[in-house]
CSV table of C-alpha atoms and ligand atoms in Angstrom, one decimal:
chain,number,residue,atom,x,y,z
A,241,UNK,CA,0.0,0.0,0.0
A,242,UNK,CA,1.2,3.5,-0.8
A,243,UNK,CA,3.0,5.1,2.2
A,244,UNK,CA,0.8,8.2,2.2
A,245,UNK,CA,-2.4,6.2,2.8
A,246,UNK,CA,-0.7,4.5,5.7
A,247,UNK,CA,0.3,7.9,7.1
A,248,UNK,CA,-3.1,9.4,6.4
A,249,UNK,CA,-5.0,6.7,8.2
A,250,UNK,CA,-2.3,6.1,10.9
A,251,UNK,CA,-4.9,6.4,13.7
A,252,UNK,CA,-6.7,3.3,12.6
A,253,UNK,CA,-3.7,0.9,12.1
A,254,UNK,CA,-5.6,-2.4,12.7
A,255,UNK,CA,-8.0,-1.7,9.8
A,256,UNK,CA,-5.2,-1.2,7.3
A,257,UNK,CA,-3.9,-3.8,4.9
A,258,UNK,CA,-0.4,-5.1,5.5
A,259,UNK,CA,1.9,-7.9,4.5
A,260,UNK,CA,0.9,-9.8,7.6
A,261,UNK,CA,-2.8,-9.0,7.1
A,262,UNK,CA,-3.6,-8.9,3.4
A,263,UNK,CA,-7.3,-9.9,3.6
A,264,UNK,CA,-9.8,-10.8,6.3
A,265,UNK,CA,-12.4,-13.4,5.6
A,266,UNK,CA,-15.6,-13.4,7.7
A,267,UNK,CA,-17.1,-16.8,8.4
A,268,UNK,CA,-20.9,-17.0,8.1
A,269,UNK,CA,-22.6,-20.4,8.4
A,270,UNK,CA,-20.6,-22.6,5.9
A,271,UNK,CA,-19.1,-19.9,3.7
A,272,UNK,CA,-16.9,-16.8,4.0
A,273,UNK,CA,-17.2,-13.2,3.0
A,274,UNK,CA,-14.1,-11.7,1.5
A,275,UNK,CA,-12.8,-15.0,0.3
A,276,UNK,CA,-13.1,-14.3,-3.4
A,277,UNK,CA,-16.8,-15.3,-3.8
A,278,UNK,CA,-19.1,-12.4,-4.6
A,279,UNK,CA,-21.8,-12.6,-1.8
A,280,UNK,CA,-25.3,-11.2,-2.3
A,281,UNK,CA,-27.4,-10.2,0.7
A,282,UNK,CA,-31.0,-9.5,-0.3
A,283,UNK,CA,-34.4,-9.0,1.3
A,284,UNK,CA,-36.9,-6.5,2.4
A,285,UNK,CA,-36.1,-3.2,4.2
A,286,UNK,CA,-38.3,-4.4,7.0
A,287,UNK,CA,-39.7,-7.7,8.1
A,288,UNK,CA,-43.5,-7.2,7.7
A,289,UNK,CA,-45.4,-10.6,7.6
A,290,UNK,CA,-44.6,-14.3,7.6
A,291,UNK,CA,-45.8,-14.5,4.0
A,292,UNK,CA,-43.7,-11.6,2.9
A,293,UNK,CA,-40.4,-12.7,4.5
A,294,UNK,CA,-40.8,-16.4,3.5
A,295,UNK,CA,-41.7,-15.7,-0.1
A,296,UNK,CA,-38.8,-13.2,-0.4
A,297,UNK,CA,-36.3,-15.6,1.3
A,298,UNK,CA,-37.2,-18.4,-1.1
A,299,UNK,CA,-37.0,-16.2,-4.1
A,300,UNK,CA,-33.7,-14.5,-3.4
A,301,UNK,CA,-32.1,-17.9,-2.4
A,302,UNK,CA,-33.2,-19.3,-5.8
A,303,UNK,CA,-31.7,-16.2,-7.4
A,304,UNK,CA,-28.3,-16.8,-5.8
A,305,UNK,CA,-28.3,-14.8,-2.6
A,306,UNK,CA,-26.4,-16.3,0.3
A,307,UNK,CA,-27.8,-14.0,3.0
A,308,UNK,CA,-31.3,-12.7,3.9
A,309,UNK,CA,-31.6,-9.1,5.0
A,310,UNK,CA,-34.6,-7.6,6.8
A,311,UNK,CA,-35.0,-5.1,9.6
A,312,UNK,CA,-36.8,-6.0,12.8
A,313,UNK,CA,-35.7,-2.8,14.6
A,314,UNK,CA,-35.9,0.1,12.1
A,315,UNK,CA,-34.3,3.5,12.3
A,316,UNK,CA,-36.9,5.8,10.7
A,317,UNK,CA,-36.8,9.4,9.8
A,318,UNK,CA,-40.3,10.0,11.2
A,319,UNK,CA,-41.2,8.9,14.7
A,320,UNK,CA,-44.7,8.0,13.4
A,321,UNK,CA,-43.4,5.7,10.7
A,322,UNK,CA,-43.3,1.8,11.1
A,323,UNK,CA,-40.6,1.1,13.6
A,324,UNK,CA,-40.2,-2.7,13.0
A,325,UNK,CA,-41.8,-5.8,14.4
A,326,UNK,CA,-39.0,-6.2,17.0
A,327,UNK,CA,-38.8,-9.7,18.5
A,328,UNK,CA,-41.6,-11.1,16.3
A,329,UNK,CA,-39.5,-10.0,13.3
A,330,UNK,CA,-36.4,-11.7,14.6
A,331,UNK,CA,-38.4,-14.9,15.0
A,332,UNK,CA,-39.7,-14.7,11.4
A,333,UNK,CA,-36.1,-14.2,10.2
A,334,UNK,CA,-35.1,-17.4,12.1
A,335,UNK,CA,-37.9,-19.3,10.5
A,336,UNK,CA,-36.7,-18.1,7.1
A,337,UNK,CA,-33.2,-19.3,7.8
A,338,UNK,CA,-34.5,-22.6,8.9
A,339,UNK,CA,-36.6,-23.0,5.7
A,340,UNK,CA,-34.0,-21.8,3.2
A,341,UNK,CA,-30.5,-22.2,4.8
A,342,UNK,CA,-29.8,-18.5,4.1
A,343,UNK,CA,-27.8,-16.6,6.8
A,344,UNK,CA,-29.5,-13.6,8.4
A,345,UNK,CA,-28.3,-10.0,8.6
A,346,UNK,CA,-30.4,-7.6,10.6
A,347,UNK,CA,-29.9,-4.3,12.3
A,348,UNK,CA,-29.4,-3.7,16.0
A,349,UNK,CA,-30.1,-0.2,17.1
A,350,UNK,CA,-29.6,-0.2,20.9
A,351,UNK,CA,-26.9,-1.5,23.1
A,352,UNK,CA,-29.4,-3.3,25.3
A,353,UNK,CA,-30.8,-5.2,22.3
A,354,UNK,CA,-27.5,-6.7,21.3
A,355,UNK,CA,-27.8,-10.0,23.2
A,356,UNK,CA,-31.3,-10.6,21.8
A,357,UNK,CA,-30.5,-9.7,18.2
A,358,UNK,CA,-27.2,-11.8,18.4
A,359,UNK,CA,-29.3,-14.8,19.4
A,360,UNK,CA,-31.2,-14.7,16.1
A,361,UNK,CA,-28.8,-13.0,13.6
A,362,UNK,CA,-25.7,-14.4,11.9
A,363,UNK,CA,-24.5,-10.9,11.2
A,364,UNK,CA,-25.3,-7.8,13.2
A,365,UNK,CA,-25.9,-4.7,11.1
A,366,UNK,CA,-24.9,-1.3,12.5
A,367,UNK,CA,-26.9,1.3,10.6
A,368,UNK,CA,-25.6,4.5,9.2
A,369,UNK,CA,-27.3,6.6,11.9
A,370,UNK,CA,-25.4,4.6,14.6
A,371,UNK,CA,-22.0,4.4,12.9
A,372,UNK,CA,-20.5,6.6,15.6
A,373,UNK,CA,-22.4,5.1,18.6
A,374,UNK,CA,-19.3,3.7,20.2
A,375,UNK,CA,-21.1,2.0,23.1
A,376,UNK,CA,-23.3,0.2,20.6
A,377,UNK,CA,-20.2,-0.7,18.6
A,378,UNK,CA,-18.5,-2.1,21.6
A,379,UNK,CA,-21.5,-4.2,22.6
A,380,UNK,CA,-21.9,-5.5,19.0
A,381,UNK,CA,-18.2,-6.4,18.8
A,382,UNK,CA,-18.4,-8.2,22.1
A,383,UNK,CA,-21.3,-10.3,21.0
A,384,UNK,CA,-18.9,-12.4,18.9
A,385,UNK,CA,-21.1,-12.1,15.8
A,386,UNK,CA,-19.7,-10.7,12.6
A,387,UNK,CA,-20.6,-7.0,12.3
A,388,UNK,CA,-21.8,-5.3,9.1
A,389,UNK,CA,-20.8,-1.6,9.6
A,390,UNK,CA,-22.7,0.9,7.4
A,391,UNK,CA,-21.0,4.2,6.6
A,392,UNK,CA,-22.6,7.2,8.3
A,393,UNK,CA,-24.6,9.6,6.2
A,394,UNK,CA,-22.0,12.3,6.7
A,395,UNK,CA,-19.0,10.2,7.6
A,396,UNK,CA,-15.6,10.7,5.9
A,397,UNK,CA,-13.6,7.6,5.1
A,398,UNK,CA,-11.4,8.4,8.2
A,399,UNK,CA,-14.6,8.5,10.4
A,400,UNK,CA,-15.7,5.2,8.9
A,401,UNK,CA,-12.4,3.5,9.5
A,402,UNK,CA,-12.3,4.9,13.1
A,403,UNK,CA,-15.6,3.1,13.8
A,404,UNK,CA,-14.2,-0.1,12.3
A,405,UNK,CA,-11.1,0.3,14.5
A,406,UNK,CA,-13.4,0.5,17.5
A,407,UNK,CA,-15.0,-2.9,16.6
A,408,UNK,CA,-11.6,-4.5,16.1
A,409,UNK,CA,-10.2,-3.0,19.3
A,410,UNK,CA,-13.0,-4.7,21.2
A,411,UNK,CA,-11.7,-8.0,20.0
A,412,UNK,CA,-14.0,-8.8,17.0
A,413,UNK,CA,-12.0,-9.3,13.8
A,414,UNK,CA,-15.1,-10.1,11.7
A,415,UNK,CA,-16.0,-6.7,10.4
A,416,UNK,CA,-17.6,-6.0,7.0
A,417,UNK,CA,-17.6,-2.4,5.7
A,418,UNK,CA,-20.6,-1.2,3.7
A,419,UNK,CA,-20.7,1.9,1.4
A,420,UNK,CA,-24.3,3.0,1.2
A,421,UNK,CA,-24.1,6.5,-0.1
A,422,UNK,CA,-23.5,9.8,1.6
A,423,UNK,CA,-25.2,13.2,1.8
A,424,UNK,CA,-24.2,15.7,-0.8
A,425,UNK,CA,-25.7,18.7,-2.6
A,426,UNK,CA,-27.2,16.3,-5.2
A,427,UNK,CA,-30.9,15.6,-4.4
A,428,UNK,CA,-32.0,13.7,-7.5
A,429,UNK,CA,-30.9,10.5,-5.8
A,430,UNK,CA,-31.5,9.7,-2.1
A,431,UNK,CA,-27.8,9.7,-1.5
A,432,UNK,CA,-24.6,10.0,-3.5
A,433,UNK,CA,-22.9,6.6,-4.1
A,434,UNK,CA,-19.3,7.1,-3.3
A,435,UNK,CA,-17.7,4.6,-5.6
A,436,UNK,CA,-14.2,6.1,-5.1
A,437,UNK,CA,-14.5,5.2,-1.4
A,438,UNK,CA,-15.3,1.7,-2.4
A,439,UNK,CA,-12.1,1.5,-4.5
A,440,UNK,CA,-10.1,3.2,-1.8
A,441,UNK,CA,-11.4,0.9,1.0
A,442,UNK,CA,-10.5,-2.2,-1.1
A,443,UNK,CA,-7.1,-0.8,-1.6
A,444,UNK,CA,-6.2,0.2,1.9
A,445,UNK,CA,-8.1,-2.1,4.2
A,446,UNK,CA,-8.0,-5.9,4.7
A,447,UNK,CA,-11.7,-5.9,5.7
A,448,UNK,CA,-14.3,-7.1,3.2
A,449,UNK,CA,-16.2,-4.2,1.6
A,450,UNK,CA,-19.7,-4.4,0.2
A,451,UNK,CA,-22.1,-1.9,-1.4
A,452,UNK,CA,-25.7,-1.1,-0.8
A,453,UNK,CA,-27.1,0.2,-4.1
A,454,UNK,CA,-30.6,0.5,-2.7
A,455,UNK,CA,-29.9,3.2,0.0
A,456,UNK,CA,-27.2,4.8,-2.2
A,457,UNK,CA,-29.7,5.5,-5.0
A,458,UNK,CA,-33.2,5.5,-3.4
A,459,UNK,CA,-34.7,4.5,-6.8
A,460,UNK,CA,-35.2,0.8,-7.8
A,461,UNK,CA,-34.4,1.6,-11.5
A,462,UNK,CA,-30.9,2.8,-10.6
A,463,UNK,CA,-30.1,-0.2,-8.3
A,464,UNK,CA,-28.8,-2.6,-11.0
A,465,UNK,CA,-26.4,-0.1,-12.5
A,466,UNK,CA,-25.0,0.8,-9.1
A,467,UNK,CA,-24.6,-2.9,-8.3
A,468,UNK,CA,-22.6,-3.4,-11.6
A,469,UNK,CA,-20.4,-0.5,-10.7
A,470,UNK,CA,-19.8,-2.0,-7.2
A,471,UNK,CA,-18.7,-5.3,-8.8
A,472,UNK,CA,-16.3,-3.4,-11.2
A,473,UNK,CA,-14.9,-1.4,-8.2
A,474,UNK,CA,-13.9,-4.6,-6.5
A,475,UNK,CA,-16.6,-5.0,-3.9
A,476,UNK,CA,-16.8,-8.3,-2.1
A,477,UNK,CA,-20.6,-8.3,-2.2
A,478,UNK,CA,-23.9,-6.5,-2.2
A,479,UNK,CA,-26.8,-5.8,0.2
A,480,UNK,CA,-29.9,-5.0,-1.8
A,481,UNK,CA,-33.6,-4.5,-0.9
A,482,UNK,CA,-36.1,-6.8,-2.5
A,483,UNK,CA,-39.9,-7.0,-1.8
A,484,UNK,CA,-42.7,-9.1,-3.3
A,485,UNK,CA,-44.7,-6.0,-3.9
A,486,UNK,CA,-42.6,-2.8,-3.5
A,487,UNK,CA,-45.6,-0.5,-4.0
A,488,UNK,CA,-47.1,-1.9,-0.8
A,489,UNK,CA,-43.8,-2.1,1.3
A,490,UNK,CA,-44.0,-0.7,4.8
A,491,UNK,CA,-40.6,1.0,4.3
A,492,UNK,CA,-38.3,1.9,1.4
A,493,UNK,CA,-40.7,0.6,-1.3
A,494,UNK,CA,-39.4,3.1,-3.9
A,495,UNK,CA,-35.9,1.6,-3.8
A,496,UNK,CA,-36.9,-2.0,-3.5
A,497,UNK,CA,-36.6,-4.5,-6.4
A,498,UNK,CA,-39.5,-6.8,-7.1
A,499,UNK,CA,-38.7,-10.4,-7.8
A,500,UNK,CA,-38.5,-10.1,-11.5
A,501,UNK,CA,-36.2,-7.0,-11.2
A,502,UNK,CA,-34.0,-8.9,-8.7
A,503,UNK,CA,-33.7,-11.9,-11.2
A,504,UNK,CA,-32.9,-9.5,-14.0
A,505,UNK,CA,-30.2,-7.8,-12.0
A,506,UNK,CA,-28.6,-11.1,-10.9
A,507,UNK,CA,-28.5,-12.3,-14.5
A,508,UNK,CA,-27.0,-9.0,-15.7
A,509,UNK,CA,-24.3,-9.2,-13.0
A,510,UNK,CA,-23.2,-12.7,-13.9
A,511,UNK,CA,-20.6,-11.8,-16.6
A,512,UNK,CA,-19.3,-9.0,-14.5
A,513,UNK,CA,-18.8,-11.3,-11.5
A,514,UNK,CA,-17.1,-13.8,-13.8
A,515,UNK,CA,-14.8,-11.0,-15.0
A,516,UNK,CA,-14.0,-10.1,-11.4
A,517,UNK,CA,-13.2,-13.8,-10.6
A,518,UNK,CA,-10.9,-14.0,-13.6
A,519,UNK,CA,-9.1,-10.8,-12.5
A,520,UNK,CA,-8.7,-12.2,-8.9
A,521,UNK,CA,-7.2,-15.4,-10.3
A,522,UNK,CA,-4.8,-13.6,-12.5
A,523,UNK,CA,-3.7,-11.4,-9.6
A,524,UNK,CA,-3.2,-14.5,-7.4
A,525,UNK,CA,-1.1,-16.2,-10.2
A,526,UNK,CA,1.0,-13.0,-10.6
A,527,UNK,CA,1.6,-12.9,-6.8
A,528,UNK,CA,2.6,-16.6,-6.7
A,529,UNK,CA,5.0,-16.1,-9.6
A,530,UNK,CA,6.6,-13.1,-7.9
A,531,UNK,CA,7.1,-15.1,-4.7
A,532,UNK,CA,8.7,-17.9,-6.6
A,533,UNK,CA,11.0,-15.5,-8.4
A,534,UNK,CA,12.0,-13.9,-5.1
A,535,UNK,CA,12.7,-17.3,-3.6
A,536,UNK,CA,14.9,-18.2,-6.6
A,537,UNK,CA,16.8,-14.9,-6.3
A,538,UNK,CA,17.7,-15.5,-2.7
A,539,UNK,CA,18.8,-19.0,-3.5
B,825,PEP,C1,-31.4,-0.4,6.0
B,825,PEP,O1,-30.5,-1.1,5.7
B,825,PEP,O2,-32.7,-0.6,5.9
B,825,PEP,C2,-31.1,1.0,6.6
B,825,PEP,C3,-31.9,1.7,7.4
B,825,PEP,O3,-29.8,1.3,6.1
B,825,PEP,P1,-29.0,2.6,6.5
B,825,PEP,O4,-28.6,2.5,7.9
B,825,PEP,O5,-27.8,2.5,5.5
B,825,PEP,O6,-29.8,3.9,6.2
B,826,MN,MN1,-34.1,0.4,4.0
């Protein structure tokens, strides 16, 4: 890694890539995130009903997702909007895991809820609004579950890395970074997808990095293009909102893909993912060759 990035982010040393720590892999059920396989997490913004979550889980699994997303505790802009089903939502997610074999990622919003959410979830999501809630980060880290850390709405890359450092410093190495768009002067989209940060994070950090094209764009018709850009930028995976009937969703319907749109996106991504795998294999071969040459040179 370029020396200036090391210096620039010197206050978060554990997050930075090094010869000793080139890439972290995060174990989830029987697979790993950051291991070369492109991992898709998909599901509704909120868990609403048994029928909704089961139908979505079955569908996204058939479409190639490995992880089911769905909020049971929801951070909402309005105090009068749907706040999530809470424990009932967690139980529905556990049923969906049982039925499909998908792992579960769901948000935890309060420190006191960490033990409960960790009982049901395979990955704890820390939402954008809580990225700098250090006591929540500490509790989530101590749960022992992998943590999906979403970038704050107005967080710089340095702020983002600082929060990741807090998780690592509390003894949890299994951290996944998520670029989900940031606030800017642009209002056509819900947020501004910071694809440069995705490339930068892949370059400087050993942690897996994923993208959330749903919250980054706020519009379902833009989601596939942003997903494609995320693959090209080197992301390790995606987290994307999918709903059986977006028009009737209790939250974030305008940015949710219906089943047909999810299938179309996954099919469209296939060749891009294949290209990414080819590039990774080439890079691996090059590295191997360089190591062999170095060994020969030293005798
Ligand atoms: C979500 O994933 O539904 C969510 C609320 O995301 P964010 O924290 O990125 O806004
Ligand atoms: Mn949402």
